[in-house]
Short mmCIF file of C-alpha atoms in Angstrom, two decimals:
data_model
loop_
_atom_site.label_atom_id
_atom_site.label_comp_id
_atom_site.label_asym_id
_atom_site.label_seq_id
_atom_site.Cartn_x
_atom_site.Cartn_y
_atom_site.Cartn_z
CA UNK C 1 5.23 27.21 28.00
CA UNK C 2 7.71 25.44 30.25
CA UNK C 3 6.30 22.08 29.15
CA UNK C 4 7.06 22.92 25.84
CA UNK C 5 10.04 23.85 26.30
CA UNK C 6 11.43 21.23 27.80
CA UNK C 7 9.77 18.77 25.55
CA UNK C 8 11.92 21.11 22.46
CA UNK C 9 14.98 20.64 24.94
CA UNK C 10 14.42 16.75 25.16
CA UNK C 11 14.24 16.70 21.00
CA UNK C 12 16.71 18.39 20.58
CA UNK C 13 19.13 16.19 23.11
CA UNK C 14 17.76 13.39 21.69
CA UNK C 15 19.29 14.42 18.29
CA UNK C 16 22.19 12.44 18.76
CA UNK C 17 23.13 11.44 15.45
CA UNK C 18 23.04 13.59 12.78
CA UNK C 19 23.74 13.06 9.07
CA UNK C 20 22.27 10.47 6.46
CA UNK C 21 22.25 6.95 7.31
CA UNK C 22 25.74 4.64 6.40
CA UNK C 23 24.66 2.31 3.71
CA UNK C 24 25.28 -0.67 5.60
CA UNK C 25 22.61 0.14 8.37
CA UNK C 26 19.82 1.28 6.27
CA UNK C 27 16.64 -0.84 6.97
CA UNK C 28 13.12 -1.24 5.25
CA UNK C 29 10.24 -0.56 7.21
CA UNK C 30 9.34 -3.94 6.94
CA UNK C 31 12.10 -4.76 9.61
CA UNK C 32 10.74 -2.02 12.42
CA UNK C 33 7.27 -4.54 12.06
CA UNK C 34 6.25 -7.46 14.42
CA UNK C 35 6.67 -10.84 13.15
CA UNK C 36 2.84 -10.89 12.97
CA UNK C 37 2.30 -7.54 10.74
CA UNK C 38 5.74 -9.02 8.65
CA UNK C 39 3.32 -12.35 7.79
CA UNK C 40 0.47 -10.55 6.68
CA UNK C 41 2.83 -9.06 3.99
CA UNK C 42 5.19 -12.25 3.60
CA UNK C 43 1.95 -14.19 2.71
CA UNK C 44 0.27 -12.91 -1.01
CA UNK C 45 -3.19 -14.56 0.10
CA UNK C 46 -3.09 -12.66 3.54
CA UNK C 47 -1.50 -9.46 2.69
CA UNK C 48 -4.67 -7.25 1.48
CA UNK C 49 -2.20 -4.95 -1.13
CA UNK C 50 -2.67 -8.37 -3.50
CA UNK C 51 -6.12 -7.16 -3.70
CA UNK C 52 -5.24 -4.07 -5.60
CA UNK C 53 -3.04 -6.11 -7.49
CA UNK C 54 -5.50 -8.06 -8.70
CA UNK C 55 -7.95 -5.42 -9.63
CA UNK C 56 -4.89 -3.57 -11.45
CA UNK C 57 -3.92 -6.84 -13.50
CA UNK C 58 -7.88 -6.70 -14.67
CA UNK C 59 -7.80 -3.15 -15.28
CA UNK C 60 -4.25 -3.38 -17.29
CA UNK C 61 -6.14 -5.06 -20.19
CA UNK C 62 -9.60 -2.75 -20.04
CA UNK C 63 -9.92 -0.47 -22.92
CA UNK C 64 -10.83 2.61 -21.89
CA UNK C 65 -10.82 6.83 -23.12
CA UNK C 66 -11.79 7.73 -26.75
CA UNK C 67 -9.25 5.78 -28.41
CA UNK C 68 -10.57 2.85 -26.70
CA UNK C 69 -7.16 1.14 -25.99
CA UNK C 70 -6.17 -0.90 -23.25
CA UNK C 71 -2.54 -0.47 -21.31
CA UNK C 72 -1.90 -3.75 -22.67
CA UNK C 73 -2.67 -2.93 -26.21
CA UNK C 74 1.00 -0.81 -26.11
CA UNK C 75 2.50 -2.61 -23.04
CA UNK C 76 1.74 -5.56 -23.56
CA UNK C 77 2.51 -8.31 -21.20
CA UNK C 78 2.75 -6.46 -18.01
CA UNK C 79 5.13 -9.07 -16.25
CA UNK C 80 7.80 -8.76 -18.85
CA UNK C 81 7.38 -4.96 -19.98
CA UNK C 82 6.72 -3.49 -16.10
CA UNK C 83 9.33 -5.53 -14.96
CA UNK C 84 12.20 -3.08 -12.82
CA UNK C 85 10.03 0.28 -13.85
CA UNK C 86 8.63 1.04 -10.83
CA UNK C 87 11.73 0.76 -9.35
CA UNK C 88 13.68 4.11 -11.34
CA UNK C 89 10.37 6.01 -10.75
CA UNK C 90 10.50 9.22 -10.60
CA UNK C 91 11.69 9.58 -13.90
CA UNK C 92 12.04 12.86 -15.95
CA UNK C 93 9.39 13.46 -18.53
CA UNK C 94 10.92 16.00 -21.09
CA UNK C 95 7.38 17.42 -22.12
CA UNK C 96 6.93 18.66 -18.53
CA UNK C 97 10.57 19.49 -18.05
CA UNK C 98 10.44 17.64 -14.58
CA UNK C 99 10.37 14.72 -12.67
CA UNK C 100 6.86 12.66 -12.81
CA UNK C 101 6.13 10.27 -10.01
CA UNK C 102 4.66 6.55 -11.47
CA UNK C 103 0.90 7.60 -10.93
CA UNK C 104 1.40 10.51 -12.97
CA UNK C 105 3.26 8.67 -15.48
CA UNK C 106 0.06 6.38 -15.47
CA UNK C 107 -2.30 9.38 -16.10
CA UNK C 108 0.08 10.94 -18.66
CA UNK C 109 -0.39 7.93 -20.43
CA UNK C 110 -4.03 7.88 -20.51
CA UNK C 111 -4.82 11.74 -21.15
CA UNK C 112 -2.11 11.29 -24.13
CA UNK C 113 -2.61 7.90 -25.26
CA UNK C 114 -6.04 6.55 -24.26
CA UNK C 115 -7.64 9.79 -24.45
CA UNK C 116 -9.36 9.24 -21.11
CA UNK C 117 -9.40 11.22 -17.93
CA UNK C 118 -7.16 11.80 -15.48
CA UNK C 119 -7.68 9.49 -12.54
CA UNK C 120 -7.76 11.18 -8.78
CA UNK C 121 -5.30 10.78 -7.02
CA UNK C 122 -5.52 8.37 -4.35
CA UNK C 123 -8.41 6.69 -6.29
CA UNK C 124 -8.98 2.94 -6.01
CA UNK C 125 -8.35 2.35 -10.23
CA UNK C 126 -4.95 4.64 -9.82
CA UNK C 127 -3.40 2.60 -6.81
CA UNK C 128 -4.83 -0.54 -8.12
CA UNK C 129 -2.73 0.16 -12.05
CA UNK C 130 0.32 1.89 -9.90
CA UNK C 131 0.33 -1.60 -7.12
CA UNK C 132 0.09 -3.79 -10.57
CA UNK C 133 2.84 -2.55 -12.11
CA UNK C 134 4.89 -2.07 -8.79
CA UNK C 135 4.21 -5.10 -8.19
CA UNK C 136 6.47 -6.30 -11.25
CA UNK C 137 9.61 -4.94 -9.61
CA UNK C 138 9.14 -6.89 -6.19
CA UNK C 139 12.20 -8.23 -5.09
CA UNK C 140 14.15 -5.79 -7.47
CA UNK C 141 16.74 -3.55 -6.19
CA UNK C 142 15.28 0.16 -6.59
CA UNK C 143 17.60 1.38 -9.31
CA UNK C 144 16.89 5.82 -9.45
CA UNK C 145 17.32 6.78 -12.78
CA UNK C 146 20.89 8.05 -13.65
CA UNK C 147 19.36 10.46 -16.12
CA UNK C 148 21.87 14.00 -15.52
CA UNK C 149 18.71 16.39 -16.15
CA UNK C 150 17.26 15.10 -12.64
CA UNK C 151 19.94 16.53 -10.64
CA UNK C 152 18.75 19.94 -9.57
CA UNK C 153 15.25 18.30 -8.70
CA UNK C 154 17.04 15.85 -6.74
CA UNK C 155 19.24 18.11 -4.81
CA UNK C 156 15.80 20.15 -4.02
CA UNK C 157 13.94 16.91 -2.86
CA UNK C 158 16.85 16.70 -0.42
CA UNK C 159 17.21 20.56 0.46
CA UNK C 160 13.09 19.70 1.57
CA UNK C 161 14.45 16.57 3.41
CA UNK C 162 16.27 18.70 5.78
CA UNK C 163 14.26 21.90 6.03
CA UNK C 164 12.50 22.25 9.68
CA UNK C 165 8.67 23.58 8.83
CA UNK C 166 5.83 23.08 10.37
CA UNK C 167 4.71 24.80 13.93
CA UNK C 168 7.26 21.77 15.41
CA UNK C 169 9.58 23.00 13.11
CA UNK C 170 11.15 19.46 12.56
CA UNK C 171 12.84 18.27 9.36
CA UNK C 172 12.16 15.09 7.69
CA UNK C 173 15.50 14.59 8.70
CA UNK C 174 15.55 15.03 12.53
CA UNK C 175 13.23 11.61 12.76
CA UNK C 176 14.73 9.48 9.78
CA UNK C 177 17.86 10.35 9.80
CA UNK C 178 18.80 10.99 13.06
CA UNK C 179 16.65 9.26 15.29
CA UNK C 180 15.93 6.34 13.72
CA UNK C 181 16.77 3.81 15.91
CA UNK C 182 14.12 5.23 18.69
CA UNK C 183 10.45 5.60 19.09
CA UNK C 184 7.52 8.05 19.17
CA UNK C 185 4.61 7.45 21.33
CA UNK C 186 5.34 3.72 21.38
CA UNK C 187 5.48 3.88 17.32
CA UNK C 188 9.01 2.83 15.38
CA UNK C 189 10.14 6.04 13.71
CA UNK C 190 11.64 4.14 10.71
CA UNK C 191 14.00 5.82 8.39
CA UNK C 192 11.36 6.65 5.84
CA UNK C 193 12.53 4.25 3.25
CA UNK C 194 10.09 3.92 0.51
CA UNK C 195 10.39 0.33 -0.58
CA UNK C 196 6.99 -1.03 -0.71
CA UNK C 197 4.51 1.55 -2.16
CA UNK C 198 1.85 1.82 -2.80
CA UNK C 199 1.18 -0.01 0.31
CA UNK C 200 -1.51 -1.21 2.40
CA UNK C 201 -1.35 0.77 5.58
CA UNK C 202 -3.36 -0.64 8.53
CA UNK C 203 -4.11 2.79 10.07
CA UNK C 204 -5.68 3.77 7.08
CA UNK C 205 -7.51 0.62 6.09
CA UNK C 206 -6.74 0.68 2.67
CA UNK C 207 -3.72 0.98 0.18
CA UNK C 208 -1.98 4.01 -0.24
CA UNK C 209 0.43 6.50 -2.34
CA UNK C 210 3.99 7.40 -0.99
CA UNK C 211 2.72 11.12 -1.80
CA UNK C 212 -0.48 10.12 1.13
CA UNK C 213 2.65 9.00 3.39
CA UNK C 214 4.42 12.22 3.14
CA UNK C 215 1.22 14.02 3.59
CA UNK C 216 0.32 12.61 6.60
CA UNK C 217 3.93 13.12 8.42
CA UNK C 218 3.68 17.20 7.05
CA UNK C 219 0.40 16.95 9.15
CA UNK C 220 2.03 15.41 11.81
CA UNK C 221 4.63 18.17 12.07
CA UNK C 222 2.11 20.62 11.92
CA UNK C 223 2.85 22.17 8.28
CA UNK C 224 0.94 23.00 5.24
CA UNK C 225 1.36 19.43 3.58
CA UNK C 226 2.48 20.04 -0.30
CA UNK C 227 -0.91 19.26 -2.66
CA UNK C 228 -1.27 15.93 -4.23
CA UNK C 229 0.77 16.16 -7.54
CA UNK C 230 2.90 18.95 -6.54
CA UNK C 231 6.37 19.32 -7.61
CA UNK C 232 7.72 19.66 -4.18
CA UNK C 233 6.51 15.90 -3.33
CA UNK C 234 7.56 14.64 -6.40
CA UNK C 235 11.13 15.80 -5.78
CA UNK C 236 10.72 14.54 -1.90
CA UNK C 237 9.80 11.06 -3.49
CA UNK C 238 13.00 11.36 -6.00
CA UNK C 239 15.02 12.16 -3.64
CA UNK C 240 14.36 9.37 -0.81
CA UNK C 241 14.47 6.73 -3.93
CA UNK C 242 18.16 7.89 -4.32
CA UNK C 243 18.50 7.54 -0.31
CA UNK C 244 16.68 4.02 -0.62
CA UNK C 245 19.13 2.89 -3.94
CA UNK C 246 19.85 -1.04 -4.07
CA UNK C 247 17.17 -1.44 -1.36
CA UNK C 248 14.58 -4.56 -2.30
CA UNK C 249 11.07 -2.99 -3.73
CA UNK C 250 8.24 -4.97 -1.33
CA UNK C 251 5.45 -3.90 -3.17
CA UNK C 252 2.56 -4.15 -1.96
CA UNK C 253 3.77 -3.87 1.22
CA UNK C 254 1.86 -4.06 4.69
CA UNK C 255 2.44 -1.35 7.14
CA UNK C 256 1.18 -0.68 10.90
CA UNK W 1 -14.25 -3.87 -8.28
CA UNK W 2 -14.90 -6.74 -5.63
CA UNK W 3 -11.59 -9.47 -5.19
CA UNK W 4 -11.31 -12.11 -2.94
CA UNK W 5 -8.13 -14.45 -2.06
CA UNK W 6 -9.20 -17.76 -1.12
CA UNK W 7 -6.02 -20.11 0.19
CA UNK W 8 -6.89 -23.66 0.53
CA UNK W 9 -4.47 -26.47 0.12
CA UNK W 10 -4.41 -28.30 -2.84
CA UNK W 11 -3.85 -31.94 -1.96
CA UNK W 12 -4.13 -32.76 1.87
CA UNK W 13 -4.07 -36.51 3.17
CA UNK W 14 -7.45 -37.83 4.39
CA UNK W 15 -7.56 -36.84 8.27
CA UNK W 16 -5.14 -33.54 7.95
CA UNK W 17 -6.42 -30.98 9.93
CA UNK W 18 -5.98 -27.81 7.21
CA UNK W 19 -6.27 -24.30 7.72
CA UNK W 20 -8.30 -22.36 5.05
CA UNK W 21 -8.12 -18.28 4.28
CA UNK W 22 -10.31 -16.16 2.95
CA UNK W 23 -9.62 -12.19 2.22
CA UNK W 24 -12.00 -10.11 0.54
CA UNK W 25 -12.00 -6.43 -0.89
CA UNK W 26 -14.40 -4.43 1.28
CA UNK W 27 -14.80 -0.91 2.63
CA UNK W 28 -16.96 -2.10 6.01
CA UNK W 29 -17.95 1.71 6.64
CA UNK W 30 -19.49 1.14 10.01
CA UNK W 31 -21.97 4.01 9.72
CA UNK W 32 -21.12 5.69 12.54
CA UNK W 33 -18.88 8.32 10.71
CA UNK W 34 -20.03 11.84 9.07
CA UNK W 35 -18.81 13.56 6.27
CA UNK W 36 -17.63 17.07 6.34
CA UNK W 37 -20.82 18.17 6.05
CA UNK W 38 -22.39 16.72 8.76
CA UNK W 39 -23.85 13.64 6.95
CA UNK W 40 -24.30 10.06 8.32
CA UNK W 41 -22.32 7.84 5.72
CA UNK W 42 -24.47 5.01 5.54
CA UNK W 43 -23.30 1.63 7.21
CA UNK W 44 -21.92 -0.56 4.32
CA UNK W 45 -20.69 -3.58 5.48
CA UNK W 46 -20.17 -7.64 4.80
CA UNK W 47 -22.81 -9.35 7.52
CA UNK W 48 -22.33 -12.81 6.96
CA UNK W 49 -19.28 -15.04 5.83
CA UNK W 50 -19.97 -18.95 5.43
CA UNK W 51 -18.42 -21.83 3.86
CA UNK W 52 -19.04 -24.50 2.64
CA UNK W 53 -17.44 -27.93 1.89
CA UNK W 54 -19.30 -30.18 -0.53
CA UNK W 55 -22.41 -28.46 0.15
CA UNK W 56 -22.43 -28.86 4.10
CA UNK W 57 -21.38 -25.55 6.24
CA UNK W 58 -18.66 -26.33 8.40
CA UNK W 59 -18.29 -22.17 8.74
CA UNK W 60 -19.92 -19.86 9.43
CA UNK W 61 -19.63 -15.51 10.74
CA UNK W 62 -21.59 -12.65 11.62
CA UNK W 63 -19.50 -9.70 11.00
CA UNK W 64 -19.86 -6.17 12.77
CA UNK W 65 -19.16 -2.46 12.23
CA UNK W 66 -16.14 -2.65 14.24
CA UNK W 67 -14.19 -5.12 12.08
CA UNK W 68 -11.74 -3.38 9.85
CA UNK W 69 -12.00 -2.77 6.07
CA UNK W 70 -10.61 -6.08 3.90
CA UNK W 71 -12.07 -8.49 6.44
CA UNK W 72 -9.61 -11.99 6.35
CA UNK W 73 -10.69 -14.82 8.09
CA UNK W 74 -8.32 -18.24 9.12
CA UNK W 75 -10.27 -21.23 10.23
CA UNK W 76 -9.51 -24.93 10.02
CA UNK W 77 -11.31 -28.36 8.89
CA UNK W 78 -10.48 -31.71 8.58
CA UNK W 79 -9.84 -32.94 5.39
CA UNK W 80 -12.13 -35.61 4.71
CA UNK W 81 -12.77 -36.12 1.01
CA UNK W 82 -12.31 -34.64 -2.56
CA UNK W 83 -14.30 -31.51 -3.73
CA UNK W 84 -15.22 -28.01 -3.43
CA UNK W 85 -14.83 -25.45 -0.68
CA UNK W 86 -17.39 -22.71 -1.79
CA UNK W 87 -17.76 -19.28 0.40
CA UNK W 88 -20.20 -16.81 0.67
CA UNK W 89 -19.96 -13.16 1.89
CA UNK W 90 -23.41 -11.43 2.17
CA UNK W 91 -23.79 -7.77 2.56
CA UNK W 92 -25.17 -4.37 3.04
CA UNK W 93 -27.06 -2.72 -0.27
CA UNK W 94 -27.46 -6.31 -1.62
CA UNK W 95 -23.91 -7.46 -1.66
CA UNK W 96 -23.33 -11.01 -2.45
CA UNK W 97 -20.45 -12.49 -3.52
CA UNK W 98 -19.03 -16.58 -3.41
CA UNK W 99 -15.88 -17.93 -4.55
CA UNK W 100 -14.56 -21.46 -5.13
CA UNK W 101 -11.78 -23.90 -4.30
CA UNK W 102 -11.51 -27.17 -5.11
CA UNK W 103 -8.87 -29.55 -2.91
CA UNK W 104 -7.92 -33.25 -3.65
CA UNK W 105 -7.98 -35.84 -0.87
CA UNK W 106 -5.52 -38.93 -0.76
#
């Protein structure tokens, strides 16, 4: 019991800052990466996202579902239609009432439109259309939607932001806001920004949601992590788009 | 879906000594892991990688379980004339895929 508490008195001396990040210091993820991990992403035939790409650009013009149509067939050309969406995602769907993340705006569009099935989440064909039409942003600044209805979902994403859970009872906050600058177990902590997803994670071998991402730290604290889809994440997502505003979208970008 | 993203210069002078890249889209499940149920999943992996330039192999790999999913491999040649890189990735449950690239010599 002494060893843990002196390891809740270190964390909580460490806390040094407190607050959310000045505008002027926020940083991508991408800069908390050694020069070799930021070439693997720099480079399109060496950064393994492009696969997903790839597969997405092929799967943008498959017809699929009863009403056999392809995303194409409404969308058209994905490079000038997709172009800047990804980067106001979440965006508030009006049928729902709330906020949908970009892979559910992708399966809203094929239960409604193509009269297929819903695709799993995490699912190679879901990353692969969400990382193709991501991809259309890269470069752009993320630009949140200024649409007045999201406000209360926003303001909850950021009430999660900063609520301790978990059996380490840490907030997203206490790492990425306040601590930043330091690092866990050898590992960057980042500030969270979510600038380049989906993206191709080396830890997990494979290309990944932000939802996965916020998952996986909820496990890390040691709390229940939201399900995939939930309304809690999606309002997390919204609200660390706001925090990332103006920041460059990388996707598909390559993280350790 | 299988992809693979070949890079090989376009034009090189005769003599250049030029790197070439190939990344391909594979899970590489070593077979060593179980399933929640207990289960062996089965080993699934690329075992060979070669390539070829105008016909003759100037590269060649045996891959393992222990190399990670998306295998990319660098190597380098001389450029010596005007053709065709082709590659080759041969795998578990009958996997065999080959890509192209053609390069100019001056």
């Amino acid at each position: 019991m002494r060893g843990i508490g002196s390891i809740v008195a270190v964390l909580l001396l460490v806390s040094a800052r407190a607050g959310e990040i000045p505008q002027d210091q926020r940083r991508s993820g991408y800069a908390f990466m050694a020069p070799d991990t930021q070439a693997m992403q720099d480079d399109d035939t060496s950064n393994p996202g492009m696969l997903w790409v790839l597969d997405g650009q092929a799967l943008w013009t498959n017809r699929t579902g009863a009403a056999n149509k392809a995303c194409a067939d409404c969308h058209g050309d994905a490079t000038a239609s997709m172009k800047g969406v990804a980067a106001r995602y979440p965006a508030f769907e009006t049928a729902l009432g709330r906020p949908v993340d970009l892979e559910q705006r992708i399966n809203l569009c094929r239960t409604a439109h193509q009269q297929a099935g819903a695709l799993d989440h995490e699912s190679h064909d879901l990353l692969a259309l969400t990382a193709y039409v991501a991809h259309q942003s890269r470069g752009m600044p993320i630009a949140p939607a200024s649409d007045p209805q999201l406000a209360p979902f926003l303001a909850r994403g950021r009430e999660l932001f900063v609520q301790r859970q978990g059996q380490l009872n840490l907030a997203c906050a206490n790492c990425h806001d306040d601590n930043w600058e330091r690092h866990l177990a050898g590992s960057a902590i980042t500030q969270g920004q979510p600038t380049g997803y989906p993206m191709y994670r080396l830890e997990w071998q494979t290309l990944g949601s932000l939802q996965r991402r916020l998952r996986g730290c909820m496990t890390g604290i040691r709390a229940q992590a939201f399900n995939y889809g939930s309304p809690e994440l999606v309002e997390l997502e919204l609200y660390l788009m706001s925090r990332a505003a103006g920041m460059p979208t990388e996707t598909p970008a390559v993280r350790p | 879906m299988a992809s693979t993203l070949i890079n090989v210069p376009k034009h090189a002078r005769r003599g250049d000594v030029i790197e070439i890249r190939a990344l391909t889209s594979h899970i590489m499940e070593p077979g060593y892991r179980r399933t929640a149920a207990g289960e062996i999943v089965p080993r699934d992996i690329i075992t060979s990688f070669s390539c070829r330039y105008n016909g003759s192999e100037i590269f060649r790999a045996d891959l393992f379980p222990a190399i990670s999913a998306n295998p990319y491999l660098s190597f380098f040649t001389t450029a010596s004339e005007s053709g065709t890189f082709t590659f080759e990735w041969i795998g578990d449950n009958g996997l065999s895929q080959t890509a192209s690239a053609a390069i100019t010599v001056e």
